Coordinates of C-alpha atoms (C1' of nucleotides) in Angstrom, one line a residue:
Chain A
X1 CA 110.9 96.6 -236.7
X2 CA 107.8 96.8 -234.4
X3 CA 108.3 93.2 -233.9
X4 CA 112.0 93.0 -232.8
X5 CA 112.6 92.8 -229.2
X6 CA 114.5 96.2 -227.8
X7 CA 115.6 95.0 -224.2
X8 CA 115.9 92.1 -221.5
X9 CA 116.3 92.4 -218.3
X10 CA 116.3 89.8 -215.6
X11 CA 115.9 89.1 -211.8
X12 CA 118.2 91.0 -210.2
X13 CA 118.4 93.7 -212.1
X14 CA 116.4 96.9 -209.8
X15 CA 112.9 96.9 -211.1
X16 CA 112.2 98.2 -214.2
X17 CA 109.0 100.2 -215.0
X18 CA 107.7 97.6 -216.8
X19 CA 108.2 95.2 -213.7
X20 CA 107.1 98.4 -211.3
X21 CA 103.8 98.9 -213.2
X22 CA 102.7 95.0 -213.2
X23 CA 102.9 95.2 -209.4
X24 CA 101.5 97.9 -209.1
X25 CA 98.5 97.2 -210.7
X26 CA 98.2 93.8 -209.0
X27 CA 98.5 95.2 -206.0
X28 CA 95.4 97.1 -206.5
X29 CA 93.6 93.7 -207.2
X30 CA 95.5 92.3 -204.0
X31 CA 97.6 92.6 -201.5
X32 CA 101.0 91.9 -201.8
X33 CA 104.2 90.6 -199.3
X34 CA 107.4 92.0 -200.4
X35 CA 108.2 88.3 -201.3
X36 CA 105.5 88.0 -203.7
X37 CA 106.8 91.4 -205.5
X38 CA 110.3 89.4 -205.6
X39 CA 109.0 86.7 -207.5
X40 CA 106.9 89.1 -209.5
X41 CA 110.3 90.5 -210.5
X42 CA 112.3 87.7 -211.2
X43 CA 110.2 86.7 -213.7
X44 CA 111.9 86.7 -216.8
X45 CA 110.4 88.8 -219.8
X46 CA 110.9 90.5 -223.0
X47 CA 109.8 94.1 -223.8
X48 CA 108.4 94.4 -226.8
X49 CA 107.5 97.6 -228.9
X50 CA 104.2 96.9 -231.0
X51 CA 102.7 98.3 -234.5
X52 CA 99.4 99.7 -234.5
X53 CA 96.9 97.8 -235.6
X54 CA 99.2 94.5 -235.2
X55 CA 97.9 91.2 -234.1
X56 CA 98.9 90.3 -230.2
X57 CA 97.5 86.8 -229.9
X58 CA 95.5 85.0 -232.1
X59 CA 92.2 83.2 -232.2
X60 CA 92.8 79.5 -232.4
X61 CA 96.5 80.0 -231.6
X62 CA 98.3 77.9 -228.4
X63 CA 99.1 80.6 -226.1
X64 CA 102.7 80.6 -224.8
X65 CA 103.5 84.2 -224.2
X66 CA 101.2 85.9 -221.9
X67 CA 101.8 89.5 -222.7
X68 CA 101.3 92.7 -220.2
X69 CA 100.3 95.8 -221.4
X70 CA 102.9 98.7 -220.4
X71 CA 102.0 101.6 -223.4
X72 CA 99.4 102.1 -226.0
X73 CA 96.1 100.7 -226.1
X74 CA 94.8 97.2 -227.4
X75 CA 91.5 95.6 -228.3
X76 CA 90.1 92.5 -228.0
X77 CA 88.3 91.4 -231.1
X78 CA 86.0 88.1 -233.1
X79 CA 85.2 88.1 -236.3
X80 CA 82.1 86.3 -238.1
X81 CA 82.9 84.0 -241.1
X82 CA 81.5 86.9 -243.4
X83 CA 84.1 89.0 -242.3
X84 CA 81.6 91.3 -240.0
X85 CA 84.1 92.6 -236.5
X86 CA 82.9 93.0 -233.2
X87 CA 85.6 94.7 -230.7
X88 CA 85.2 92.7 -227.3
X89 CA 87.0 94.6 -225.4
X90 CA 89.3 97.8 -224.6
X91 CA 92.8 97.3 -223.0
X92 CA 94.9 100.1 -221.5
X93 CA 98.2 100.3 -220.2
X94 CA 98.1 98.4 -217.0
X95 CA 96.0 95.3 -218.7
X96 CA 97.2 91.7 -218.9
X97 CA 96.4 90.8 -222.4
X98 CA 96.5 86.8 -222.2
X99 CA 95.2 86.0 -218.5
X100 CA 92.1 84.5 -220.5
X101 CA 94.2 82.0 -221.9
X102 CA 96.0 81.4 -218.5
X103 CA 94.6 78.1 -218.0
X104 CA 93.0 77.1 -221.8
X105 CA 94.7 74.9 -224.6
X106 CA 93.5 77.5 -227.2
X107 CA 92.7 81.2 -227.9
X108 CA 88.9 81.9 -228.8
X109 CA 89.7 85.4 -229.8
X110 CA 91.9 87.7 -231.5
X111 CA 93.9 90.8 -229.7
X112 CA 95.2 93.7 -231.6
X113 CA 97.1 96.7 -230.8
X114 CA 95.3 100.0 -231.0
X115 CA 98.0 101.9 -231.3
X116 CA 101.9 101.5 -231.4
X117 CA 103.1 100.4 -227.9
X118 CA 105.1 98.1 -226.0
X119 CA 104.0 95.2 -224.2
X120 CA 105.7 92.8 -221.2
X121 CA 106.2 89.0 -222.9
X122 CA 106.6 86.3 -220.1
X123 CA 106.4 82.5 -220.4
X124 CA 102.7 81.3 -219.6
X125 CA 103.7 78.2 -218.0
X126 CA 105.7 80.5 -215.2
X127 CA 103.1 82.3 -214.6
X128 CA 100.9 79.2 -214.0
X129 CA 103.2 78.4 -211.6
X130 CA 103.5 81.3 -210.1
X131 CA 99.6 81.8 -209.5
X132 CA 100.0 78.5 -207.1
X133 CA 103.1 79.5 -205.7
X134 CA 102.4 83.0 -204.7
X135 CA 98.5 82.7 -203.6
X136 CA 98.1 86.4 -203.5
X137 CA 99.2 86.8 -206.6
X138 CA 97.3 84.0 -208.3
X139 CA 94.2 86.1 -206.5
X140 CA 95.6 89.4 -208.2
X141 CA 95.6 87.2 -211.4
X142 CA 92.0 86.4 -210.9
X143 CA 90.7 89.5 -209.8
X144 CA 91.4 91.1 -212.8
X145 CA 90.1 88.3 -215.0
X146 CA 87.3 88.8 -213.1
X147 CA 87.4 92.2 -213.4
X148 CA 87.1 91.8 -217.6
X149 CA 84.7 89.3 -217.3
X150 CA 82.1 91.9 -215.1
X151 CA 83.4 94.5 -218.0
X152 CA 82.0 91.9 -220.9
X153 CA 78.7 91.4 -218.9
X154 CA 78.2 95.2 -219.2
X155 CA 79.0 95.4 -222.5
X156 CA 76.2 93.1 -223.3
X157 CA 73.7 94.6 -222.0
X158 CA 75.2 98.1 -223.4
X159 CA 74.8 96.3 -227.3
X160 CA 71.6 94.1 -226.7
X161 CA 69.8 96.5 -224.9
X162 CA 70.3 100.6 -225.7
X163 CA 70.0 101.9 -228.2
X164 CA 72.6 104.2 -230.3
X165 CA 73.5 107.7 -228.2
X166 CA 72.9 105.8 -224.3
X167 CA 75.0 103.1 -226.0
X168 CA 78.1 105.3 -227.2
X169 CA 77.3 107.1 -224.0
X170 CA 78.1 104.4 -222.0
X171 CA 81.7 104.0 -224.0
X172 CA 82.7 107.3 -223.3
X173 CA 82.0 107.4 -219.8
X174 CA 83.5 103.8 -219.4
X175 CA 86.6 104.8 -221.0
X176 CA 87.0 108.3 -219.7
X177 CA 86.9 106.4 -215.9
X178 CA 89.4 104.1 -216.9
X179 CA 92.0 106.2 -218.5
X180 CA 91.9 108.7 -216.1
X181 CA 92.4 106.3 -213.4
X182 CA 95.5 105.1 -215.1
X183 CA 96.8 108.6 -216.3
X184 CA 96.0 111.1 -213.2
X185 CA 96.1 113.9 -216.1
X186 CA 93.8 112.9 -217.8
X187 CA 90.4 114.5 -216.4
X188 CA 87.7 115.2 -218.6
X189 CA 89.6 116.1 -221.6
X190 CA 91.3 112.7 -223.4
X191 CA 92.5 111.4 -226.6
X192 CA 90.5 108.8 -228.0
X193 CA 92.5 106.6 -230.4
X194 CA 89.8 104.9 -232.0
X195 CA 88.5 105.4 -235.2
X196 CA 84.8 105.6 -236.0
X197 CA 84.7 102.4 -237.3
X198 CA 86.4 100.9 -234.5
X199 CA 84.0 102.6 -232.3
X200 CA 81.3 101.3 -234.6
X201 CA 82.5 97.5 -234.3
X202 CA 82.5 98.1 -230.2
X203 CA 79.0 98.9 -230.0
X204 CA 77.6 97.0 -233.0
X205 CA 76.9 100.1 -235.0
X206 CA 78.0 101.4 -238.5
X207 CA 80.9 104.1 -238.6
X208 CA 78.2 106.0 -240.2
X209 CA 75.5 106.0 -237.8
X210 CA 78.6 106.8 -235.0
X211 CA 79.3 109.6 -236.6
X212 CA 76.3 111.2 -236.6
X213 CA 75.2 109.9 -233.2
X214 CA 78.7 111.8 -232.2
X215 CA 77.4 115.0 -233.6
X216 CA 74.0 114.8 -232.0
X217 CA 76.0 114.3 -228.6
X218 CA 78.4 117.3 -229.4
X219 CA 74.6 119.5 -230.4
X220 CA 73.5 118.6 -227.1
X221 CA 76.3 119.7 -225.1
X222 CA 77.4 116.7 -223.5
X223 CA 81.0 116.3 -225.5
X224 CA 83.2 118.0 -227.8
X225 CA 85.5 117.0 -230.6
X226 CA 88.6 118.0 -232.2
X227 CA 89.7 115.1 -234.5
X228 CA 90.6 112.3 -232.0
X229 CA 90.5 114.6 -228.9
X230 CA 87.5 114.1 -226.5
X231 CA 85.9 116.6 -224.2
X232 CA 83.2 115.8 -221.8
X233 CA 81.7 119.2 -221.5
X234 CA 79.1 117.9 -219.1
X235 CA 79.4 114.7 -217.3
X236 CA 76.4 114.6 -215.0
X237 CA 74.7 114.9 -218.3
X238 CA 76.8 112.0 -220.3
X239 CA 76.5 109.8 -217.0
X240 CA 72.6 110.4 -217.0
X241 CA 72.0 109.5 -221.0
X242 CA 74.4 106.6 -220.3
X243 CA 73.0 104.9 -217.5
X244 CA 76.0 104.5 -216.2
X245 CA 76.5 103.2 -213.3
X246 CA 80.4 102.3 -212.2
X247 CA 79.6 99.6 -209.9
X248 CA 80.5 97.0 -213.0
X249 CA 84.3 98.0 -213.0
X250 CA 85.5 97.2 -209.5
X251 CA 87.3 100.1 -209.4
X252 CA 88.0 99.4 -205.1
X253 CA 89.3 96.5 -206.6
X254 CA 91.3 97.5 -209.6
Chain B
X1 CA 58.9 76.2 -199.8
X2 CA 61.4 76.7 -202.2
X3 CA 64.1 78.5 -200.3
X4 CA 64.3 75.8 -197.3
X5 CA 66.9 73.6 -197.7
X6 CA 65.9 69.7 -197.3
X7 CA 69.2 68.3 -197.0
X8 CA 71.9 68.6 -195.2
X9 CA 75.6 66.4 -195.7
X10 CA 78.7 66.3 -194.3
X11 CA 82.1 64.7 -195.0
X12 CA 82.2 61.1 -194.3
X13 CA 79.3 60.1 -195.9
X14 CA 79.6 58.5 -199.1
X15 CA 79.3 60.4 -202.4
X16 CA 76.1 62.1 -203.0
X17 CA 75.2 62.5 -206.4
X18 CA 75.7 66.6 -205.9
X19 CA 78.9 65.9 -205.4
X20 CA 79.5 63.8 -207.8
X21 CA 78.3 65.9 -211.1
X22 CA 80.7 68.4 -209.5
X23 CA 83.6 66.5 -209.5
X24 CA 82.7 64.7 -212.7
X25 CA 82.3 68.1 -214.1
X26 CA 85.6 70.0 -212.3
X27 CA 87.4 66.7 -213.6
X28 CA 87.0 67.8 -216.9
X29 CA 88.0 71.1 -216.5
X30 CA 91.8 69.4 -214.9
X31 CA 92.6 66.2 -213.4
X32 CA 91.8 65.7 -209.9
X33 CA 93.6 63.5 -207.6
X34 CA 92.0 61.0 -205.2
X35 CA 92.8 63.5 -202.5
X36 CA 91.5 66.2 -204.3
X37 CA 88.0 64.7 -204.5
X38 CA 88.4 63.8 -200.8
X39 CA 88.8 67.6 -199.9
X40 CA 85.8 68.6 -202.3
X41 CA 83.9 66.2 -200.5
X42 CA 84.8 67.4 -197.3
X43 CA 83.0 70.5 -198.2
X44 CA 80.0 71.4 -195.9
X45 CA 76.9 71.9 -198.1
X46 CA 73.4 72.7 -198.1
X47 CA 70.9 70.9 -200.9
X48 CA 68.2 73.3 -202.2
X49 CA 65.2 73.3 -204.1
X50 CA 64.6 76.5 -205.9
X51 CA 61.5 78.1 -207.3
X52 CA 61.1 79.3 -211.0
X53 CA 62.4 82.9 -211.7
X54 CA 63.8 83.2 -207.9
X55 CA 66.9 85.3 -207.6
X56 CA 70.0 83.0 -206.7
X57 CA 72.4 86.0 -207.1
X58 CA 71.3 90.0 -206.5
X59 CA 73.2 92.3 -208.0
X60 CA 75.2 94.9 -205.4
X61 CA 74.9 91.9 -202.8
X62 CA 77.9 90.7 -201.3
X63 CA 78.4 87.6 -202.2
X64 CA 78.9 85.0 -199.2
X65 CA 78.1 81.4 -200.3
X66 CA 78.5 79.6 -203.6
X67 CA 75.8 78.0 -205.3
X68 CA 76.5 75.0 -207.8
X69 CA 73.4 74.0 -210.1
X70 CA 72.2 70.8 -210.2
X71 CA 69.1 70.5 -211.1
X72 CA 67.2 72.7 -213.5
X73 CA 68.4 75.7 -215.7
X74 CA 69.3 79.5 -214.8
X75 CA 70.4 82.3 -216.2
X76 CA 72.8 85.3 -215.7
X77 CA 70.9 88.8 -216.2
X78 CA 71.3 92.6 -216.4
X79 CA 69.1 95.3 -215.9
X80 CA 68.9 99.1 -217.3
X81 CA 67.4 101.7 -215.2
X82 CA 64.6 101.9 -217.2
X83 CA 63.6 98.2 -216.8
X84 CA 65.4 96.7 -220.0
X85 CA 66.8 93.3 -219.2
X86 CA 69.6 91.8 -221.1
X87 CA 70.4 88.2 -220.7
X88 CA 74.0 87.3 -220.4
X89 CA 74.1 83.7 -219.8
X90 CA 72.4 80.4 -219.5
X91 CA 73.2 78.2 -217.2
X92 CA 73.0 74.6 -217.2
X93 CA 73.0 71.6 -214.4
X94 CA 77.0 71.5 -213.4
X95 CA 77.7 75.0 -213.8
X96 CA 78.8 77.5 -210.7
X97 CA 76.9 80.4 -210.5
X98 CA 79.0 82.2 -207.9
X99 CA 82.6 81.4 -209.5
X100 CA 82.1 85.1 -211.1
X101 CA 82.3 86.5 -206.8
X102 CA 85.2 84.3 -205.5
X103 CA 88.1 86.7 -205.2
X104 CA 85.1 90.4 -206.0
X105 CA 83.6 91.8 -202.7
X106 CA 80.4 92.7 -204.8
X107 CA 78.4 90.7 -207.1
X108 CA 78.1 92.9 -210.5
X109 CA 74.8 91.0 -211.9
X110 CA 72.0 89.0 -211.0
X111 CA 70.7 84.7 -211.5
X112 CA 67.7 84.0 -211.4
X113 CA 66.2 80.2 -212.0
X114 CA 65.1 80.0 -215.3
X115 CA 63.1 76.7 -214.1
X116 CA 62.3 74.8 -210.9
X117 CA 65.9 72.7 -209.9
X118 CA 68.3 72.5 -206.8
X119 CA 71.3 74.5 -206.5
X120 CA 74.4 73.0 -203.5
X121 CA 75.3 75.9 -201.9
X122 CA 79.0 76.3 -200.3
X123 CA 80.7 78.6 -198.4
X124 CA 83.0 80.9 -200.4
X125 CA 85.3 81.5 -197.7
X126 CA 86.1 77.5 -197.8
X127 CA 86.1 77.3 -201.6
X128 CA 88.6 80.3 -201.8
X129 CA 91.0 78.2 -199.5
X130 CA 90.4 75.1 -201.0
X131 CA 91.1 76.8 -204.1
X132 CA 94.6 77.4 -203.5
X133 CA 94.9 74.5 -200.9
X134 CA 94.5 72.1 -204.0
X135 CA 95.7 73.7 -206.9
X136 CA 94.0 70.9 -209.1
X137 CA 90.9 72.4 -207.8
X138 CA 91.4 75.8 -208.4
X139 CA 93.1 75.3 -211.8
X140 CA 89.1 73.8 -212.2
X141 CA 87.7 76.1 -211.1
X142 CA 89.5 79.0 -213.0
X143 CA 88.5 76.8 -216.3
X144 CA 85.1 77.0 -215.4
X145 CA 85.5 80.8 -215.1
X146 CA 87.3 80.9 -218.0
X147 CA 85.1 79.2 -220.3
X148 CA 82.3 81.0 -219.0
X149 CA 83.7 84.6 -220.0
X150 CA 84.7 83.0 -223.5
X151 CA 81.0 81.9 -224.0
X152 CA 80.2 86.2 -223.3
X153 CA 82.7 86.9 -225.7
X154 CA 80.7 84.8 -228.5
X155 CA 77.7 86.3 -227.5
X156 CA 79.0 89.8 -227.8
X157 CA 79.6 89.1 -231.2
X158 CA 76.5 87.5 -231.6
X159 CA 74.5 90.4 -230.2
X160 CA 76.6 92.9 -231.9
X161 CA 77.3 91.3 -235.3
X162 CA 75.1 89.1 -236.6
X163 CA 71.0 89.7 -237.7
X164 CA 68.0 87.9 -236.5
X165 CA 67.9 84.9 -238.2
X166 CA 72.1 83.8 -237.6
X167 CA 71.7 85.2 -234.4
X168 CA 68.9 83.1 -233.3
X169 CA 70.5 79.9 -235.0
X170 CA 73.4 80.9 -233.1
X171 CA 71.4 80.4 -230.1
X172 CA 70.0 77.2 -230.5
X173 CA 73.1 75.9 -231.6
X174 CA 75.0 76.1 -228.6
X175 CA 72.1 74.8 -226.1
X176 CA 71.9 72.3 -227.9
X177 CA 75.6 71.3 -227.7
X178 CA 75.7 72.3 -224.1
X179 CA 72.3 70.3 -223.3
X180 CA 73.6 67.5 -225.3
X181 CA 77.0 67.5 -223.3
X182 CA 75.1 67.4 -220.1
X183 CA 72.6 65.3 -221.1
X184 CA 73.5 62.2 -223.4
X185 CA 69.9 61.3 -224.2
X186 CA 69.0 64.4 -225.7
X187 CA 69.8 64.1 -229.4
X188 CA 68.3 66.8 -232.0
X189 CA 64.9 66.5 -229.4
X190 CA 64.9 68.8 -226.6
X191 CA 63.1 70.9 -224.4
X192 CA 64.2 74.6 -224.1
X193 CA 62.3 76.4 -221.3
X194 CA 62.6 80.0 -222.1
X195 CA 60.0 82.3 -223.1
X196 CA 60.3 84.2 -226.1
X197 CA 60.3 87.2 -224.6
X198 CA 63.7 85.3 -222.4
X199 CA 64.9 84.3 -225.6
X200 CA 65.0 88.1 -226.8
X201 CA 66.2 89.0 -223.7
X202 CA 69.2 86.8 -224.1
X203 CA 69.7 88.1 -227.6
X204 CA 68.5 91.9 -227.4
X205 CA 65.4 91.1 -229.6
X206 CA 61.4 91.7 -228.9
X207 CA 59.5 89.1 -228.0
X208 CA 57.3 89.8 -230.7
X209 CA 60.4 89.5 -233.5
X210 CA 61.7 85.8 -232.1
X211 CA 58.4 84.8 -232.8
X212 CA 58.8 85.7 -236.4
X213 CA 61.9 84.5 -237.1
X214 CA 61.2 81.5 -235.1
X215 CA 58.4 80.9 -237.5
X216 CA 60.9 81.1 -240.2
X217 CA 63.8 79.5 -239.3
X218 CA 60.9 76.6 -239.4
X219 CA 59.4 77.1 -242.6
X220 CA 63.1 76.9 -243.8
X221 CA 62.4 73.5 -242.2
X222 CA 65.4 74.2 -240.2
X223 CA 63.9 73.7 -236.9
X224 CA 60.6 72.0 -235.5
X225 CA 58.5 73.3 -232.3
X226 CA 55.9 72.0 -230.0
X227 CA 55.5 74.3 -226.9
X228 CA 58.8 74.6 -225.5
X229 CA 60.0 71.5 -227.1
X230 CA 62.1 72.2 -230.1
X231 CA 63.6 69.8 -232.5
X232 CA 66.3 70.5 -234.8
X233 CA 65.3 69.0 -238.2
X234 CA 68.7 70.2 -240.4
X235 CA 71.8 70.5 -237.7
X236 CA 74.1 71.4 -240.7
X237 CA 71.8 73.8 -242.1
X238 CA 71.6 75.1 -238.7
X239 CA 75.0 75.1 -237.9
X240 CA 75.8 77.0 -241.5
X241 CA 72.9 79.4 -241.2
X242 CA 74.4 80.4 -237.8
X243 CA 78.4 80.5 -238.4
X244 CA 78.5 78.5 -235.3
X245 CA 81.7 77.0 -234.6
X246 CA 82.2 75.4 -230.9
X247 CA 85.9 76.3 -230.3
X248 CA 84.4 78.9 -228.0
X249 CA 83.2 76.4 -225.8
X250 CA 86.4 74.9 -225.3
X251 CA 84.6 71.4 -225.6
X252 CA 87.7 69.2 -224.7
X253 CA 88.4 71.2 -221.1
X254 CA 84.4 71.0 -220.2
Chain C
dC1 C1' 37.0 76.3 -214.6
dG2 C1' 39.1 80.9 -214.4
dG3 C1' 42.9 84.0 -214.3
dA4 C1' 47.4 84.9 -215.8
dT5 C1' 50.9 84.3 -218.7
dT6 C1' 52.6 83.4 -223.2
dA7 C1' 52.3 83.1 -228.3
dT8 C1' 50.6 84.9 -232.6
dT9 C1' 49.4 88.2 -236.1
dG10 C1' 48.9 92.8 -238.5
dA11 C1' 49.8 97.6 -239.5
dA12 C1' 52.6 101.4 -239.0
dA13 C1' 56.7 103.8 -237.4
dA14 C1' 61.3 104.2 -235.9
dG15 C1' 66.1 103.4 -235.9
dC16 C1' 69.8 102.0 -238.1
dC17 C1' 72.0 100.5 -242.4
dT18 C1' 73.5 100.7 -247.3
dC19 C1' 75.2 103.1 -251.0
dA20 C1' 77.7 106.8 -252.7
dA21 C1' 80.2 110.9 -253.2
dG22 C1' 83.0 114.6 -251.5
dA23 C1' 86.0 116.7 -248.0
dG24 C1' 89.4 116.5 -244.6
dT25 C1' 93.7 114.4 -242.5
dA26 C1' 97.9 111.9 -242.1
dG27 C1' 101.7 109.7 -243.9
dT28 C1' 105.3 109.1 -247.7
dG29 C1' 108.6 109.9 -250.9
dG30 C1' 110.5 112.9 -254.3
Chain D
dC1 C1' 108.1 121.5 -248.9
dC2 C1' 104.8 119.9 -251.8
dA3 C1' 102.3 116.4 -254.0
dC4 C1' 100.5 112.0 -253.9
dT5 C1' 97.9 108.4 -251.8
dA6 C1' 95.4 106.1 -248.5
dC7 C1' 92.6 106.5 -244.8
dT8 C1' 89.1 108.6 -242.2
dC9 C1' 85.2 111.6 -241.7
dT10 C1' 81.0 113.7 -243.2
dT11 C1' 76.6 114.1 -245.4
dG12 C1' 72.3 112.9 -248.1
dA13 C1' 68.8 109.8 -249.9
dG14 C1' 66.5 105.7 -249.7
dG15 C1' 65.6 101.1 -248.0
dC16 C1' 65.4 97.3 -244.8
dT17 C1' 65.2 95.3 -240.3
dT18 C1' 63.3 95.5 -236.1
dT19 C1' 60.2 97.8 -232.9
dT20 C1' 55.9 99.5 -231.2
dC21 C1' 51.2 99.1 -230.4
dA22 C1' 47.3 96.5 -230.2
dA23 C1' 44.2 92.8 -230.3
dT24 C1' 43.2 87.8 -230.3
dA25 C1' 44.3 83.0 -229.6
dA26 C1' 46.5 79.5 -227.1
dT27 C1' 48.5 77.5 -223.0
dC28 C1' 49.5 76.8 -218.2
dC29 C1' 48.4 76.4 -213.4
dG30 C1' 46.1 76.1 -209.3

DNA sequence: CGGATTATTGAAAAGCCTCAAGAGTAGTGG
DNA sequence: CCACTACTCTTGAGGCTTTTCAATAATCCG
C-alpha cells in the first residue's frame, strides 16, 4: 500500500505543501526570482507515502526518480559483502534524497526510510535541465549537495577519531540542531526514531555498547530517555563532551 | 619559496599542459565542446609550487580562489579540539581541491600537500560563472564533486565497518586504482608517500597499529614494501581481503 | 655528519565486542 | 481485550582488537 501513489498534481494547480516546502528550503540555500519558484512548481511529480524501513533508491540502481523528502525521516546507508551496515547519513524532512545521483550513471549507496513518510518523485532528467535553466536553482541544488558532503566529512572524523560517548555526543547534538531547525517546536526535547542498532551502525558501534554509553550519558546528566524520546537536560555540557562545533552544517546557508 | 608563483598565463597562448590535464580530466567527467575548452582556457591562472605539508585550504577561511592539483599529492583533513586529526581524502594530480567551496561562503576543512607539487589556482568568482556559462563545464565539475563525496561515503564505511586488516587493504586498493588511472606506468609498483602515522590518520588507526598490520598484510605475502614504495604482490588476494569493489569510484565518468 | 622525523618492537591496559539470556515494548489477530 | 510474536532494550561475563607508553633502530635532509 505504502508504495502506491496517493496524489498528482501539476503546474497550475496553487502550490501544494509539498511544492511550498521544496522552495522553501532552496531558498535557504539561494536566492530565488519569483520565475524560478514558477518553474520550481511546474515541475511535475508524484507524492508518495513510504514504509518504514523501505528501500528509496538502491545501490547500483540507474537513478530516474529523484525523490524530495516532505515527512518522516530517511538514511543513507552501504553495506560490506559480510553483511556488516554503516548508516551514511541522516535525512529529514526538507532533504533531497537523490541530488547525489543528479549527474552519475549509477547509485553507490542505498537510502531507506526511517520511518513511514511521504516523499516528492520527479523525473531526474527535468531536474537536470532545470539546474541549467534556472542558475539559482541549480546553485540551490548544489549548495545542499554541498551541504551533505561537509555533513559526511564530519562524520568521518566523528567515527575515525572519538571515541564512544564524544562520538554519540556529537549525533545528538547534530541531530537535535537540525530537527529543531526544521520543526520550530522541537527545542531540546525530541523524538529520536532510531533504534540502538541503527544508532550503532551510524557511529560504527555495537547496539550494545550504545546502550550502555546512553546510560552513562543519562548518569551524567547531560540527556534523558523515555523509550525513543530524547531530552537534552544540559546542552552546554553535551556540546562540550561532543566537540561540537556547528560551523560544518552551514546552517546560514541551509 | 614555495608559495611564490613562477608562472603566469593568459588566454591566447597555446595550451599549457595545466590546462590540459584539466580538460583531459573534466572531459571525462562530460563531453566538452571545442568552445567549452576555449572558455577554460581563457581562464586567468596562476602556476604554483607548493611545499610539503603546506596548507592549500584552512578551515573557517573564506574561500576566494580555486586550486587544481597538478603536480604532487594532497589530502583533505579534520581536526578535533584536542589535536586528533582525521583524514578525509587523498587527493591526486587532476583533482580540484576547492570544488567543495564554489557555491559555501566558508570552507568546512582543511588541504594540506601531502608532498612537494604545483597546484593552478583560479578565481572562484570566474569558475562559478563559467560554470553555468557552459553547462558542459559545470555538469564537470558537479561530477568531480560528486564522485568525490561518493569516495567519503566508502570510507565512512570503511572507517566504521570494517577491522584493520580489510580496512587497510581497502586503502591500498583504491590508490592504487586511482594512481594507476592517473598514471599509466604505474602497474602493481608504486610509491605511496604517506607516513604511517598519515595512513592511520586517514583510517582512524595509530601509527603504531598500521605498522603491524602492514607487517602482516606482507607476511600474508599480500603486499611488498621498501620505504615508501609498496608493491602489490597478490591484487586478487588484495582485492578479496579488502571487499573492494570500484563502483564507488565511478570509474567510467572519471 | 648531526638532528629530526619516521619506523619498529614489546608489554600492559583500555575500550569495545561477542555471546547469551531475560525483560520490556509494540504490533497483530483472535 | 488479551495473548501471541517479533523486535528492541538491558545487563553480565569474558575475550579480542587496538591503544598507550616507551625505548631503540632506521631513514631522511640539509
Amino acid at each position: 500500500m505504502c508504495s502506491r501513489p496517493f496524489q498528482r498534481e501539476h503546474a497550475l494547480t496553487k502550490l501544494s505543501p509539498a511544492v511550498a516546502l521544496m522552495i522553501r528550503k532552496l531558498s535557504r540555500h539561494h536566492p530565488l526570482s519569483p520565475e524560478d519558484m514558477r518553474e520550481i512548481n511546474a515541475l511535475p511529480f508524484v507524492l508518495r507515502q513510504t514504509c518504514s524501513s523501505e528501500y528509496l533508491v538502491r545501490e547500483g540502481q540507474q537513478p530516474i526518480r529523484c525523490a524530495f523528502l516532505m515527512e518522516g525521516y530517511a538514511y543513507r546507508q552501504k553495506l560490506t559483502s559480510n553483511g556488516e551496515r554503516q548508516i551514511i547519513a541522516i535525512n529529514l524532512p526538507g532533504d533531497f534524497l537523490d541530488l547525489q545521483n543528479l549527474f552519475l550513471t549509477e547509485s553507490d549507496h542505498n537510502v531507506q526510510a526511517l520511518t513511514s513518510g511521504i516523499v516528492v518523485e520527479m523525473s531526474l532528467p527535468a531536474m537536470r535541465n532545470l539546474a541549467f535553466r534556472r542558475p539559482a536553482v541549480g546553485k540551490a541544488f548544489w549548495v545542499a549537495t554541498l551541504i551533505e558532503a561537509s555533513i559526511n566529512r564530519e562524520w568521518l572524523l566523528n567515527v575515525g577519531r572519538r571515541p564512544a560517548p564524544e562520538r554519540l555526543a556529537h549525533l545528538l547534538c547534530e541531530i537535535q540542531v537540525r530537527v529543531a531547525r526544521t520543526d520550530a517546536s522541537v527545542a531540546v526535547d525530541y523524538e529520536l526514531p532510531m533504534t540502538q542498532e541503527q544508532i550503532g551502525d551510524a557511529l560504527g558501534l555495537t547496539s550494545v555498547h550504545v546502550n550502555r554509553v546512553l546510560k552513562t550519558l543519562q548518569k551524567q546528566g547531560l540527556i534523558n530517555r523515555d523509550r525513543r524520546r530524547l531530552q537534552v537536560v544540559d546542552w552546554p555540557g553535551l556540546r562540550a563532551l561532543a566537540d561540537f562545533n556547528e560551523r560544518y552544517l552551514h546552517l546560514q546557508q541551509s
